[in-house]
Structures are given as structure tokens and as C-alpha cells.
Coordinates of C-alpha atoms and ligand atoms in Angstrom, one line a residue:
X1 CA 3.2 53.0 -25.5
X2 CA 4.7 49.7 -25.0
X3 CA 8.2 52.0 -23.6
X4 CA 6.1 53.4 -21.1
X5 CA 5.2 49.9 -19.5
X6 CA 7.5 48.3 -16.9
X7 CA 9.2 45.3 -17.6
X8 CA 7.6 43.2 -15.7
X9 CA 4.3 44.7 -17.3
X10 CA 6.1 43.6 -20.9
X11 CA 6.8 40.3 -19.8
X12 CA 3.3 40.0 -18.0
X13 CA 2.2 40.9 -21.7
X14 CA 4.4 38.8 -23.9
X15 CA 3.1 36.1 -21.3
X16 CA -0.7 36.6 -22.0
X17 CA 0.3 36.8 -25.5
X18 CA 1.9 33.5 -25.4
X19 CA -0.7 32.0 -23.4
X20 CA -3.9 33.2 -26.7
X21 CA -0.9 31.3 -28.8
X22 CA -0.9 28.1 -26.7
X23 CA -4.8 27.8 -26.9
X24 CA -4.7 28.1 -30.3
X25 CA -2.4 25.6 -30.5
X26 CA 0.4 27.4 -32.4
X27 CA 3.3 26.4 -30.2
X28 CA 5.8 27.5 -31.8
X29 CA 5.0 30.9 -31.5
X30 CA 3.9 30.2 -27.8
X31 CA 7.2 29.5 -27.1
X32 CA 8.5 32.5 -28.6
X33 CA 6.2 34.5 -26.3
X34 CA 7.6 32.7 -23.6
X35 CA 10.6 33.3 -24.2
X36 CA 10.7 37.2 -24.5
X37 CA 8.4 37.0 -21.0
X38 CA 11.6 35.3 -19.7
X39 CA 14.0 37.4 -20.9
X40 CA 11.7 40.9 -20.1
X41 CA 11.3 39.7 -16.5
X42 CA 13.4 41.3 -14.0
X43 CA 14.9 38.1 -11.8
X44 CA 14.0 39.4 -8.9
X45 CA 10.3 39.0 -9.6
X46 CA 11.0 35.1 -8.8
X47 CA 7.1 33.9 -8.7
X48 CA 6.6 35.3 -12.4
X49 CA 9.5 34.1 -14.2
X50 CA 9.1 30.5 -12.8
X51 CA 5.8 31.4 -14.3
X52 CA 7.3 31.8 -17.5
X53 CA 9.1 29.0 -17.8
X54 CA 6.5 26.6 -16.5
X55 CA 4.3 28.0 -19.5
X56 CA 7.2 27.3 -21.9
X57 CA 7.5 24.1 -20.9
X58 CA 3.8 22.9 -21.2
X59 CA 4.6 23.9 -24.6
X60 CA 7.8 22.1 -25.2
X61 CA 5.4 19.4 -24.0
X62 CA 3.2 19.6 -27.0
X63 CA 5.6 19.6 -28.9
X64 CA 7.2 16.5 -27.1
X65 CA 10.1 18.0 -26.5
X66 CA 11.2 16.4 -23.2
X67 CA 14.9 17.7 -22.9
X68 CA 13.4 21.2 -23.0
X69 CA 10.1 20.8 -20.7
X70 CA 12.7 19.3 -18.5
X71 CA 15.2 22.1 -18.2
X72 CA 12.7 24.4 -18.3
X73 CA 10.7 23.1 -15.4
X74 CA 13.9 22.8 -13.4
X75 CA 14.4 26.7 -14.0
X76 CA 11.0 27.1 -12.4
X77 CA 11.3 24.6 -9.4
X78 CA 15.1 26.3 -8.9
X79 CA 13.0 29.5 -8.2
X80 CA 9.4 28.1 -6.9
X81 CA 10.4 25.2 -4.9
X82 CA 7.2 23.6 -4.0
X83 CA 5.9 24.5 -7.3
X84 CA 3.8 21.4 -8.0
X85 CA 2.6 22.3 -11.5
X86 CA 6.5 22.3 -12.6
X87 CA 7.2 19.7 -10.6
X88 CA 4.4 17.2 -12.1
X89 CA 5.5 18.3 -15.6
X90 CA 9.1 17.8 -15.1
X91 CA 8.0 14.3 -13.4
X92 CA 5.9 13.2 -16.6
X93 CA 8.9 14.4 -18.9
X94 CA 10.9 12.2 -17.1
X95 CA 9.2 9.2 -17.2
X96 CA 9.4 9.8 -21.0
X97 CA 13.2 10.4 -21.1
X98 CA 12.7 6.7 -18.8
X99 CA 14.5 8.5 -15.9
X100 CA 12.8 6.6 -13.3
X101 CA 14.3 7.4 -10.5
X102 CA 14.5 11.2 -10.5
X103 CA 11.0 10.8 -12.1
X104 CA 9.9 9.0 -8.7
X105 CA 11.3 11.7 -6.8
X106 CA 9.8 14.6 -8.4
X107 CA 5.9 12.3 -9.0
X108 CA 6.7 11.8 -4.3
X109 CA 7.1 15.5 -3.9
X110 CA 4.3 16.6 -6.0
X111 CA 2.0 13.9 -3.7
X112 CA 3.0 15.0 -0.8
X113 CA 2.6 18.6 -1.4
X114 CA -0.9 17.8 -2.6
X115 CA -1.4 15.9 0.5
X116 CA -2.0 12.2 -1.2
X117 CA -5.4 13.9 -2.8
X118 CA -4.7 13.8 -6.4
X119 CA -5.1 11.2 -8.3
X120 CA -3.3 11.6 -11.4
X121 CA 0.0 11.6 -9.4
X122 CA -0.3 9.1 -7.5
X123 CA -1.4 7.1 -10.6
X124 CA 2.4 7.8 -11.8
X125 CA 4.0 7.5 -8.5
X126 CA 2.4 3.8 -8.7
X127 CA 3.5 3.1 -11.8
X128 CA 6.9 3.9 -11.8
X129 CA 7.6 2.1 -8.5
X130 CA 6.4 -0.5 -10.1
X131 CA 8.3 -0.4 -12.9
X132 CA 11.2 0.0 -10.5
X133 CA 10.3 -2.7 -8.7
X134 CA 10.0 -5.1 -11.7
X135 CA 13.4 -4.0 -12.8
X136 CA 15.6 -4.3 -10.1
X137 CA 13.7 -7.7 -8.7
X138 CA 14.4 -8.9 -12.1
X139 CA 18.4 -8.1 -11.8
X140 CA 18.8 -9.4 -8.1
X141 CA 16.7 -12.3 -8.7
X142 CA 19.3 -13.5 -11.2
X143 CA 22.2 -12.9 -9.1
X144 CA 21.1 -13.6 -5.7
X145 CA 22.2 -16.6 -3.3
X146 CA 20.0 -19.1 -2.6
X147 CA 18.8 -19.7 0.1
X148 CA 17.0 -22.3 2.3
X149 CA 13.8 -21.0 3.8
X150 CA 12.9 -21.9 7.6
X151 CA 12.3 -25.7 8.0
X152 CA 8.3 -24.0 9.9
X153 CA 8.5 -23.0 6.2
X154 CA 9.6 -26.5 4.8
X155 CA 7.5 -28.1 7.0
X156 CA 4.1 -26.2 6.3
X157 CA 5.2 -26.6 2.6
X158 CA 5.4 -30.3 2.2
X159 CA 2.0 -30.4 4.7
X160 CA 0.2 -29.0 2.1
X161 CA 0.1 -32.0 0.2
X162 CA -1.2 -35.1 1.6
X163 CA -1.5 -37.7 -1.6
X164 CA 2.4 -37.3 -2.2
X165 CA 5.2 -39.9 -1.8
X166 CA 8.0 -38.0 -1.5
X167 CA 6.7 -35.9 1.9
X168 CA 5.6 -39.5 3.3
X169 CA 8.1 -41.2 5.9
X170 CA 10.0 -44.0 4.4
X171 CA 8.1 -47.4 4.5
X172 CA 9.7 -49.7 6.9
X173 CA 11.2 -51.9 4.2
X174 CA 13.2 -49.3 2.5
X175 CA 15.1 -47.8 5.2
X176 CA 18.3 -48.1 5.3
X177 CA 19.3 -50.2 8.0
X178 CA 16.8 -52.5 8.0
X179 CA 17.9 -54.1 4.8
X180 CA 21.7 -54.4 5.7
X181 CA 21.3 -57.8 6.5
X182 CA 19.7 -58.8 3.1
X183 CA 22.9 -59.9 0.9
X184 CA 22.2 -58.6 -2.5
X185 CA 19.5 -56.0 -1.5
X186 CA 21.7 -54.4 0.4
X187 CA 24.5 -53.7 -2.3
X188 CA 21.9 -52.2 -4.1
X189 CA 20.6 -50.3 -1.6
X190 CA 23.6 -48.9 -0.4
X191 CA 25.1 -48.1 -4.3
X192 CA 21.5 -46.2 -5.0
X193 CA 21.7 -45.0 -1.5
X194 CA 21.3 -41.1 -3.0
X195 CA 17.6 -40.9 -2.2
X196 CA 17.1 -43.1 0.9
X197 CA 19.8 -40.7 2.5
X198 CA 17.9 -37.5 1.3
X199 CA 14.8 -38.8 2.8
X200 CA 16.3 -39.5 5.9
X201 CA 18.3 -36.0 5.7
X202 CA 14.6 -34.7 5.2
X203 CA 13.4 -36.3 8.9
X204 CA 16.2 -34.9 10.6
X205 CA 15.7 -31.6 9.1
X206 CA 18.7 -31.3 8.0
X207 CA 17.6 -29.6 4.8
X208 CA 21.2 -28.4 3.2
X209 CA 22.0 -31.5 1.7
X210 CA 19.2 -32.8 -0.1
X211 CA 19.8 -31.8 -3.3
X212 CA 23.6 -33.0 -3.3
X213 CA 22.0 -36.6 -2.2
X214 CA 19.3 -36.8 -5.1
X215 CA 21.9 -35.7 -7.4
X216 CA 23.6 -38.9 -6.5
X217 CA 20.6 -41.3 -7.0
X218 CA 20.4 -39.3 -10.6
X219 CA 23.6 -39.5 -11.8
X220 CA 23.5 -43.1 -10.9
X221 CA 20.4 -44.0 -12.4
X222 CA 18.8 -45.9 -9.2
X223 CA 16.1 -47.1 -8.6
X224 CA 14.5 -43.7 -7.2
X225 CA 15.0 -42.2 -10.1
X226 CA 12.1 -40.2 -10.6
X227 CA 11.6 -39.9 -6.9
X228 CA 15.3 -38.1 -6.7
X229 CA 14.1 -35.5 -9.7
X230 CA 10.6 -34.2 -8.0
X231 CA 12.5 -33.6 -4.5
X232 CA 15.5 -32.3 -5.7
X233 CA 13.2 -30.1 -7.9
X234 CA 10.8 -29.5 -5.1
X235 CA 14.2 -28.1 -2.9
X236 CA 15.0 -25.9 -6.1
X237 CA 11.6 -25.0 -5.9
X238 CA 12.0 -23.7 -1.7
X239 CA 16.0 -22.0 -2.5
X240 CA 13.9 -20.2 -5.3
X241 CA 15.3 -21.8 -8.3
X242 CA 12.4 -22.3 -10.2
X243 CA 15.1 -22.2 -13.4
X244 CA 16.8 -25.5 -12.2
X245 CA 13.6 -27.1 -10.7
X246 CA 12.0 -26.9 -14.2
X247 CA 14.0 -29.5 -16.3
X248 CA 13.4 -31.8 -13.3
X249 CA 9.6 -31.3 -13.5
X250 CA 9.9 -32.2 -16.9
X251 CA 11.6 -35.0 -16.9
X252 CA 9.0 -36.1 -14.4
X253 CA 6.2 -35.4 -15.8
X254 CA 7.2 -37.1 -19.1
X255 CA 8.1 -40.5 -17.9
X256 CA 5.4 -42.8 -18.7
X257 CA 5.8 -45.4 -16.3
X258 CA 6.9 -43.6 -13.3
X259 CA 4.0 -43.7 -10.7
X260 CA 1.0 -41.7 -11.1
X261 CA 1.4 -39.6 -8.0
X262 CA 4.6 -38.2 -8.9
X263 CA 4.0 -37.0 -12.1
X264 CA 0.7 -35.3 -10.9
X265 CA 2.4 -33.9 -7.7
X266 CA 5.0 -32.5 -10.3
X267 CA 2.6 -31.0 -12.3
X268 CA 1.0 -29.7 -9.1
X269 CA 4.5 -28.2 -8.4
X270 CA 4.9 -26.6 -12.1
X271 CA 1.7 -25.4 -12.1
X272 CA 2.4 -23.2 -9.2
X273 CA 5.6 -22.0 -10.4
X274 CA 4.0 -20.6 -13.6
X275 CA 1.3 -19.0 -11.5
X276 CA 4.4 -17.6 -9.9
X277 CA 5.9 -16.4 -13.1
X278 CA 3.0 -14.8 -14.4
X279 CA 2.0 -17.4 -16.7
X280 CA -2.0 -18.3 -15.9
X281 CA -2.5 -20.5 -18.8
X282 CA -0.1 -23.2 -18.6
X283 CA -0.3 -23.2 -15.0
X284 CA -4.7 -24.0 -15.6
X285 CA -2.9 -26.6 -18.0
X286 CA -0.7 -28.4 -15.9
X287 CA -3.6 -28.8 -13.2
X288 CA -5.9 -29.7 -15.7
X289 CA -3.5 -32.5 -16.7
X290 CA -2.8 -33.7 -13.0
X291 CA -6.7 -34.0 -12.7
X292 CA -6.7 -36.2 -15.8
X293 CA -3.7 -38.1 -15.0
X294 CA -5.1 -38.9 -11.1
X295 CA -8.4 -37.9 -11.3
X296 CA -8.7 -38.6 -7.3
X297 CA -5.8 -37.2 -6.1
X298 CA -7.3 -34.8 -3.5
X299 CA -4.3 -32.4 -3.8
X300 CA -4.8 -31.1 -7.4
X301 CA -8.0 -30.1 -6.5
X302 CA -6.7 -28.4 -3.2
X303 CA -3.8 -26.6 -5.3
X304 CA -6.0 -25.6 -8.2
X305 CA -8.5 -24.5 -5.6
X306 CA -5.6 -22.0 -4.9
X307 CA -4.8 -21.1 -8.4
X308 CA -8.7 -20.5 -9.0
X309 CA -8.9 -17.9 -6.0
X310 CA -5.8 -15.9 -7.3
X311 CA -7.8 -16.2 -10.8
X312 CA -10.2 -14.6 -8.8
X313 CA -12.4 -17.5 -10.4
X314 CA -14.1 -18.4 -7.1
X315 CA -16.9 -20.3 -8.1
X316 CA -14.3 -22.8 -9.6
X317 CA -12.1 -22.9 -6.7
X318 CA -15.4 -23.5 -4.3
X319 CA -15.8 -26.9 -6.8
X320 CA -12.6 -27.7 -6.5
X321 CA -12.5 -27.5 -2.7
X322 CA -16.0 -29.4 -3.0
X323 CA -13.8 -32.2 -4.3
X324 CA -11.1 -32.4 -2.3
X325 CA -12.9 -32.1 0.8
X326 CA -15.2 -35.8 -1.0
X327 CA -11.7 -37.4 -1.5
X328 CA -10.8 -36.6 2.1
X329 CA -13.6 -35.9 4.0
X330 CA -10.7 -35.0 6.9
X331 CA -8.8 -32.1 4.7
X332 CA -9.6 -29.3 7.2
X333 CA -7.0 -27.0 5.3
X334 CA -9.8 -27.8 2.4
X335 CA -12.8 -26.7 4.2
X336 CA -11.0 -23.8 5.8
X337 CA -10.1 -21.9 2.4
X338 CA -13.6 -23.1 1.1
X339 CA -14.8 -20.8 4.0
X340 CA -12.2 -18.3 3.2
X341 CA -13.5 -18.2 -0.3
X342 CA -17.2 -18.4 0.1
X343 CA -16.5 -15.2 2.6
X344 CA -14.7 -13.5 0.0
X345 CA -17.4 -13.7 -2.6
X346 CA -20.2 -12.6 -0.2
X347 CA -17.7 -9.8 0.6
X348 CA -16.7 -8.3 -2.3
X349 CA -20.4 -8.8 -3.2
X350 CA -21.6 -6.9 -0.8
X351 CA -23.7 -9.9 0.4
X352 CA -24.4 -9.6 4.2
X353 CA -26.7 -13.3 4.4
X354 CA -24.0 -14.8 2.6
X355 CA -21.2 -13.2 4.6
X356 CA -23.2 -14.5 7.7
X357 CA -23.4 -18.1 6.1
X358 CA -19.5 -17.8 5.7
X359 CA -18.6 -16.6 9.1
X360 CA -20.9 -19.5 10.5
X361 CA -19.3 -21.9 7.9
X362 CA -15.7 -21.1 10.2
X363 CA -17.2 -22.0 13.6
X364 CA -18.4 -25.2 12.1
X365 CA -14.8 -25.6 10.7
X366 CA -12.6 -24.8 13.8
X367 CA -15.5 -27.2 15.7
X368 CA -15.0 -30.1 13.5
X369 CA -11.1 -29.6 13.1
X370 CA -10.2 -27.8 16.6
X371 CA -6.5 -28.4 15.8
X372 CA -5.9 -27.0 12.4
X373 CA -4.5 -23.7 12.9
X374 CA -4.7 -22.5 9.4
X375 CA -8.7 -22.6 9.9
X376 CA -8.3 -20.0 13.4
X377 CA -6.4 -17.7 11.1
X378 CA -8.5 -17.7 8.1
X379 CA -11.3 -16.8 10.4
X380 CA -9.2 -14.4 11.7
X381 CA -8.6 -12.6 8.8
X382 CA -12.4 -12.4 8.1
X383 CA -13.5 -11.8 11.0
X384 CA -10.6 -8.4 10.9
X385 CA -12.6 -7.7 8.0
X386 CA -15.7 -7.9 9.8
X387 CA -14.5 -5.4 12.4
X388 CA -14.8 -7.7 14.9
X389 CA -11.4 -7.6 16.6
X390 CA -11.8 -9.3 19.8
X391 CA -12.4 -12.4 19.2
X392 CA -10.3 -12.0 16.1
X393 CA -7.3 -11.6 18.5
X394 CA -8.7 -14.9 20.1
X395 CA -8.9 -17.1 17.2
X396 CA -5.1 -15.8 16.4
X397 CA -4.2 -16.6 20.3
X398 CA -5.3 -20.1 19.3
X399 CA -3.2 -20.2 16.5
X400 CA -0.4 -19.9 18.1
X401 CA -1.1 -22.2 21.1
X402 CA -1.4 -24.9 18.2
X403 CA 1.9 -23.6 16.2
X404 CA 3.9 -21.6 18.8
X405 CA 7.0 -21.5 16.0
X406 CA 4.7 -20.1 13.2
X407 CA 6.1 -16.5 12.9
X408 CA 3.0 -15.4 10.3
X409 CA 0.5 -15.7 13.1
X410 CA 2.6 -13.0 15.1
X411 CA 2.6 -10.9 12.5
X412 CA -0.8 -11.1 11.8
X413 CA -1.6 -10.5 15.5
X414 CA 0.7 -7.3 15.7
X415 CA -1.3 -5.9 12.6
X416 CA -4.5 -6.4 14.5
X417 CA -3.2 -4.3 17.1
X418 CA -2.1 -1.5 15.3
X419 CA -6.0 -1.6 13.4
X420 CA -7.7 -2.6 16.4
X421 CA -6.0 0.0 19.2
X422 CA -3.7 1.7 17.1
X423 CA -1.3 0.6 19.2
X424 CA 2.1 0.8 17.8
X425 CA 4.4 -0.4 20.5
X426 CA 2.4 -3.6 20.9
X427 CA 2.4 -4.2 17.2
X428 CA 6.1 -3.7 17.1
X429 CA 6.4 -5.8 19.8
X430 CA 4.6 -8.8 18.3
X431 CA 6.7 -8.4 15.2
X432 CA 10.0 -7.9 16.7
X433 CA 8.7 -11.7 18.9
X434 CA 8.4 -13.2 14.7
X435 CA 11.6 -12.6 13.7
X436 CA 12.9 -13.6 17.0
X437 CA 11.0 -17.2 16.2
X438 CA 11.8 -16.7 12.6
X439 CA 14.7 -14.0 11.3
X440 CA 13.6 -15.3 8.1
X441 CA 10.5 -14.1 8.4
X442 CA 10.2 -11.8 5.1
X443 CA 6.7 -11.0 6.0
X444 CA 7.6 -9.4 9.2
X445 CA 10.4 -7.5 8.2
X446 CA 7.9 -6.1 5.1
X447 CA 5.5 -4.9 7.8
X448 CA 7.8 -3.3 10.4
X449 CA 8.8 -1.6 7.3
X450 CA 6.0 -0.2 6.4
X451 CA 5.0 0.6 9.9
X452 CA 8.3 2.7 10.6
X453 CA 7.5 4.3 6.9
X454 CA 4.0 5.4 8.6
X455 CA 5.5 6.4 11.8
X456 CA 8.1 8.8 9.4
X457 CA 11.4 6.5 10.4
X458 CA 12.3 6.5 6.9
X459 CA 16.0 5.0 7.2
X460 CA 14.6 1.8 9.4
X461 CA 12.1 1.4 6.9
X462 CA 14.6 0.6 3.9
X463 CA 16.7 -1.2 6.4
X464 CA 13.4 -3.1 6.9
X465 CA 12.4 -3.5 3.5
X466 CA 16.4 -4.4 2.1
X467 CA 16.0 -7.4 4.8
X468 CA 12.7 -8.2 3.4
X469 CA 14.4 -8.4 -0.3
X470 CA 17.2 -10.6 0.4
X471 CA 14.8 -13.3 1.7
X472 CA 12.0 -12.7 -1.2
X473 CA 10.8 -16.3 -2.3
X474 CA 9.5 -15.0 -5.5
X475 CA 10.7 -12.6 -8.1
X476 CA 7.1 -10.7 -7.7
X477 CA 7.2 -10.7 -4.2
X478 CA 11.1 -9.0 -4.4
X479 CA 9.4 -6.8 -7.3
X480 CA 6.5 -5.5 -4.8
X481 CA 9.2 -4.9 -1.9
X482 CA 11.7 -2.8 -4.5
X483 CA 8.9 -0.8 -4.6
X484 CA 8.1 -0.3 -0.8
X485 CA 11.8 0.4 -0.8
X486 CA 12.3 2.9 -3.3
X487 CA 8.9 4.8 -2.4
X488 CA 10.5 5.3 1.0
X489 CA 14.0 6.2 -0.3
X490 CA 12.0 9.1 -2.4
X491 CA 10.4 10.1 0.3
X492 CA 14.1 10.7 1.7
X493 CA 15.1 12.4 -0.7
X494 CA 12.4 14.6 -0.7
X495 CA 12.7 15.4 2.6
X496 CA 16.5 16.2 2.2
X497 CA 15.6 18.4 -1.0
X498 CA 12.9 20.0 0.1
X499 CA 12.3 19.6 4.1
X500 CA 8.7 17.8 2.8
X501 CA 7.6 15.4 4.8
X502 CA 4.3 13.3 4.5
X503 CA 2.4 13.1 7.7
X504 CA 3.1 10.7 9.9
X505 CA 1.2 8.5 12.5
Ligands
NAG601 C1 1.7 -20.2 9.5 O1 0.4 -19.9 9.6 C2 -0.2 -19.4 8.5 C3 -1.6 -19.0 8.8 O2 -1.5 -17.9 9.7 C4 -0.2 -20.4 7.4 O3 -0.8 -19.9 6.2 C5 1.3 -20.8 7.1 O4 1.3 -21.8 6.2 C6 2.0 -21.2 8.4 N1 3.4 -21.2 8.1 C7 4.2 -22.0 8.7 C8 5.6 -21.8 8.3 O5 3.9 -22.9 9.4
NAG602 C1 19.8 -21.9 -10.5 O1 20.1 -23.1 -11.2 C2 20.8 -22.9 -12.4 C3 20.8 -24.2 -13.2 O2 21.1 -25.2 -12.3 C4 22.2 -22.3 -12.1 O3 22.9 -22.1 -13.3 C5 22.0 -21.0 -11.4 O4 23.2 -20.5 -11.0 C6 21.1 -21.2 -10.2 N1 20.8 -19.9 -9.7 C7 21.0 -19.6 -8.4 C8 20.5 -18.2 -8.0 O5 21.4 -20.3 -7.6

């Protein structure tokens, strides 16, 4: 009987046969099945023996057998190119074999043939770019130049602490020239001149040689010691050297009699860094320690505010604002992110009295404090949220009237254009303006990136996003843009292998 059956018919049968096998869980003799479909099947009949092999491979796959579900899934892609089943299968076995990259390329075509819709691929898409990411920041961030950041960066750095010495002008009595006529004073001065010429360096914004000049008050022993170790930490801190800023902090932080305020604005400072690497605990540590070292140092509680809301602990960081904003009833920044928070709790809480309470919370900040421009763009942000872009666009027009060299703000604006009017050349256009202000401006290269990713201008983007990495101030921050990066490139490649493309705007 069987003689009298076609060979496609046998194959069709050895097929079904396998498949009562498979259910049954006997794999091994699945794949036997399989494998006589495969070799039955005339090659012509293309969409049945890519069949075949697909259904040997979800076997190898019991059997975890990754080599094989591999090669036999790239039989079946080689003669069913968009077969997505094959392709997801091949992409999972991948991952296993920790192929990354062809795994990311195989995980983008299977989204894009199912139109972004499933969820179980673009579960693995995300995790493998972000193992990507985490890889390759982690190589680069080793190797990489420093580099100094903007001094509008520098500048809005150091005026985000207000209770610090080292961000405070020089007294009149310690600079430089005023003590030249003082025999004896001045010899000193001028031998343990390391940190009196970094703080004047620091006025005149001339940024690059700091940390040479604090070396010098170091190495010497001066006076400024620990003065010289939390600013030249504080610069390693900025290049991104958070390896050569630590044994600074430390030293800080461990001498007894140096003043109060440094050691808690160095704790401030190495409690952020740890936030940075990851490390939640000892970063609540450290500010916890500041607090008890200078109980009213306004800053801790400003900072730790910070650390709270990225602990998504916002009841905490409201206290802490709370306090900051009693120490210095003038700390606008303070009452801003209060706002900020306070919104972000009724928010996420689905809260619309509250949200309300928020939003008015803002006008009574940007009344009170009409030139803090951090308070017009939190409310900004909220009131994007809110939908309510208009005045939005205002409160970010006011922005930069007050800080016409802050290239965030543009940024910021150009997104609200692109949500607002979806208007793309307008958005560009305010971008392109930030890096002209700024062409350090990471943030704006990230989102012209991911604009020219949504508008299909795949090459740009990585341009874009490559720009974006070489200026990363963070390892995590390089991480998240490796992965921007590489989800574009596979979208490249995709588009070469394949001619898929995702839709575009
Ligand atoms: C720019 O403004 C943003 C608010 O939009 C603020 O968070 C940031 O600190 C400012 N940056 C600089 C460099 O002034
Ligand atoms: C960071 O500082 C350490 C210690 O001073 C040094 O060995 C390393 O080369 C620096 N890294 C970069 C990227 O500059």
C-alpha cells in the first residue's frame, strides 16, 4: 500500500507519525520520523520540508540539543524565509549557544514579521540587547578617554549643592594675591599653592587642569589637604572615573578632624556613585552617615531625596525634601522635585485630586521662585504628561529665556513637538539647535537617534547613537545606548537579509 503513495504522501506520513511521537514525548523516535519525512520529501515541495525540519528541531529542542535545533532551523529558514516559527526557535537556541548577536538578529526579524504584537519575542529581543548592552558598556567603559563634560554641565553640577566649601568662591583672605604682601604667609601660600590655583582655575572655567593642581596640594601635604582630595575626586567623578574618585572619597570621609562639610559632601558624592554602580545599599548608607555626621546640612537631604525617588521610595524622598526645604526655606530646586514627586505618586496612583494638588503645588513653585528654571521644566514634564502641551511648550520657552546655554531644555522642547504636532522637522530642528549650544549633549544625540530609527534612517541612527556612547557619563547610561545601537544595527541587517523593514513614521 505504502508503494502506491507518493513521496510527498510518505513523508506527509512519516511527518504525522513523528508528530503522535513528539506528543508523547518520545523524542527520539520523533526525530527519526522526521528524519525519513526529510529524506522522502521531494526538494521541490520547499514549504513541507522546511516543515520537516522545523519539527525536527522542536525536538532537538527537548532534547536540548542546540547545535542541531540550530542547523536544523537554518535548513528551514534557507527554504521558508520569513518562517517565523524557525526563526524564533533558531533565535532561542541561540541565546543558549550565548550567540548574542546572530540571536538578536534572528529574535528582530521574528518581531518585525509579527508586527511588534507578540510578546514572547520581544521579551527576548529586550533581553539580549540588554545583555549586549551591559557587555560592551562594560569593555568600553574600561578603555575609554576621559573626558570633561560641558562646563553648563559643571556648572549645574556644583549648583546642586549649596552647603559645600569647595563650590564656594574663595574667601577674600585666601586668595592668592591678597596675601603676597604678608611675609611668612605668603611662602606658605605660594608652596601649598596646589588648591588655591585649582579654585581659581575652577572660576575661570578652565576646567582641564584641576586635578593636576590638587595633585600638587596632595603630594605636598598642604594645608588644603582634604579640600584638594574631595575636588580632585569630585573632577574624577565629572571625567567618569568613579575608580580614581573612590580612594579620594575615602580618605575623606575617614579623617576625623577634617571639617564636617567635607566629609558629608563626600559621602554625598559616594553615595551617588554607588547608586550609579548599582549598589542601593551602601549608597542608603553613606547618606544615612552624612545625615548623622551634619544632621543640618540641607544637601544630604536634597541628594538622598534623589536616591529615594530612583528607589522609587517616594514617601521618603517627600521627607527628605520636607527637610531640606526647613533648612533653606529658599531651596527652590527642593520644592520643585517635591512637586515632581508628589505628582508622580498621584500619577502612577491613578490619583486625579492629588495630581491636581500637584500641578497647583508647581504654579505656587514657579510663583515663589520665578527664576529657577529647573522648577518650569519639571512642570513641564508633568504637565506633557498631563496632555496639556501648550502651555507645556511655554513653561519650556521660559526655561530657556532663564538658561539660554542649557541644551536639555531644547531637547526636551523638540520631543514635545514631535508628541504634541508630530512634527518631525521642528523636533529635529530644536535638537540639531542643542548640540549646536552643546555637541556634548549625549542626550540629544540619544534622541535624534531614536527619532531617525522611527523615521526608518537606520545608518544616522547608529551614527547618532555611537556619538551618544562616546560621551556616556555612566557605564549604565553607555549600557542602555549599546542597546539602542545594536537594536538598530539588527534591524539593518534584517533589512539586508531579508528586505524586512519595521514600519516607519
Ligand atoms: C538643564 O536643565 C535641566 C532641566 O531641563 C536640568 O535638570 C539640568 O540640570 C540643566 N543642565 C545644565 C547643564 O544646566
Ligand atoms: C581612572 O583612574 C585610574 C586610577 O587613577 C587609572 O588607572 C585609569 O586609567 C583611569 N581610567 C580612565 C578611563 O581614565
Amino acid at each position: 500500500l505504502n508503494s502506491l503513495l507518493s513521496p510527498l504522501d510518505r513523508a506527509q506520513a512519516a511527518k504525522n507519525k513523528g508528530n503522535k511521537y513528539f506528543k508523547a514525548g518520545k523524542y527520539e523516535n520523533a526525530i527519526q520520523c522526521y528524519t525519513e519525512a526529510i529524506a522522502l520529501c521531494p526538494t521541490e515541495q520547499k514549504a513541507d520540508l522546511s516543515t520537516f525540519y522545523q519539527n525536527r528541531a522542536a525536538a532537538y529542542e527537548q532534547q536540548m540539543k542546540w547545535t542541531e535545533v540550530v542547523q536544523d532551523c537554518s535548513q528551514a529558514v534557507e527554504l521558508n524565509p520569513r518562517y517565523v516559527k524557525a526563526l524564533f526557535r533558531r533565535a532561542k537556541a541561540l541565546e543558549k549557544l550565548d550567540n548574542k548577536k546572530e540571536c538578536l538578529e534572528d529574535v528582530t526579524a521574528v518581531c518585525i514579521l509579527e508586527a511588534f504584537q507578540n510578546q514572547q519575542s520581544m521579551l527576548l529581543a529586550d533581553k539580549v540587547l540588554k545583555q549586549l548592552g551591559k557587555e560592551k558598556a562594560k569593555e568600553k567603559y574600561k578603555n575609554r578617554e576621559p573626558m570633561m563634560p560641558s562646563p553648563q554641565f559643571i556648572k549645574s553640577y556644583f549648583s546642586s549643592f549649596t552647603d559645600d566649601i569647595i563650590s564656594q568662591p574663595l574667601q577674600k583672605g585666601e586668595k592668592k594675591d591678597e596675601d603676597k604682601d604678608k611675609e611668612g604667609e605668603a611662602a606658605e601660600v605660594t608652596e601649598s599653592s596646589g588648591y588655591l590655583k585649582a579654585k581659581q582655575y575652577m572660576e575661570e572655567e578652565n576646567y582641564d587642569k584641576i586635578i593636576s593642581e590638587c595633585t600638587k596640594e596632595i603630594e605636598s601635604g598642604g594645608r588644603y589637604t582634604a579640600e584638594a582630595l574631595l575636588l580632585r575626586a569630585t573632577f574624577f567623578l565629572l571625567i567618569g572615573n568613579a575608580t580614581a574618585a573612590q580612594p579620594d572619597l575615602d580618605r575623606v570621609i575617614n579623617m576625623q578632624d577634617a571639617n564636617v562639610k567635607l566629609r558629608a559632601n563626600a559621602l554625598i558624592k559616594r553615595g551617588s556613585m554607588y547608586m550609579q554602580q548599582q549598589q542601593p545599599l551602601l549608597s542608603t548608607q553613606d547618606f544615612n552617615m552624612a545625615a548623622e555626621i551634619d544632621t543640618r546640612n540641607p544637601d544630604v537631604y536634597h541628594h538622598r531625596g534623589q536616591l529615594k525617588i530612583l528607589l522609587d521610595q517616594v514617601d521618603e524622598a517627600v521627607g527628605d525634601f520636607d527637610e531640606c526645604i526647613l533648612l533653606r526655606p529658599d531651596s527652590a530646586l527642593a520644592q520643585a522635585q517635591k512637586c515632581f514627586a508628589l505628582y508622580r505618586q498621584a500619577y502612577t496612583g491613578n490619583n486625579p485630586a492629588q495630581v491636581q494638588t500637584a500641578m497647583d503645588g508647581f504654579e505656587d513653585v514657579i510663583r515663589r521662585f520665578p527664576k529657577c528654571a529647573e522648577g518650569y521644566a519639571l512642570y513641564a514634564q508633568a504637565l506633557t504628561d498631563q496632555q496639556q502641551f501648550g502651555k507645556a511648550d511655554e513653561m519650556y520657552d521660559k526655561c530657556i529665556e532663564l538658561e539660554p546655554d542649557n541644551a536639555t531644555t531644547y531637547v526636551h522642547k523638540g520631543l514635545l513637538q514631535l508628541q504634541w504636532k508630530q512634527d518631525l522637522d521642528l523636533g529635529l530642528e530644536l535638537i540639531s539647535k542643542a548640540i549646536e549650544i552643546d555637541n556634548k549633549c549625549d542626550f540629544a544625540y540619544e534622541t535624534m537617534g531614536t527619532i531617525e530609527v522611527q523615521r526608518g534612517n537606520l545608518d544616522k541612527a547608529i551614527e547618532m547613537f555611537n556619538k551618544a556612547i562616546n560621551l556616556a557619563k555612566s557605564e549604565m547610561e553607555m549600557a542602555h545606548l549599546y542597546s539602542l545601537c545594536d537594536a538598530a544595527y539588527a534591524q539593518t541587517e534584517v533589512a539586508r537579509k531579508y528586505g524586512l523593514k519595521p514600519p516607519t513614521l
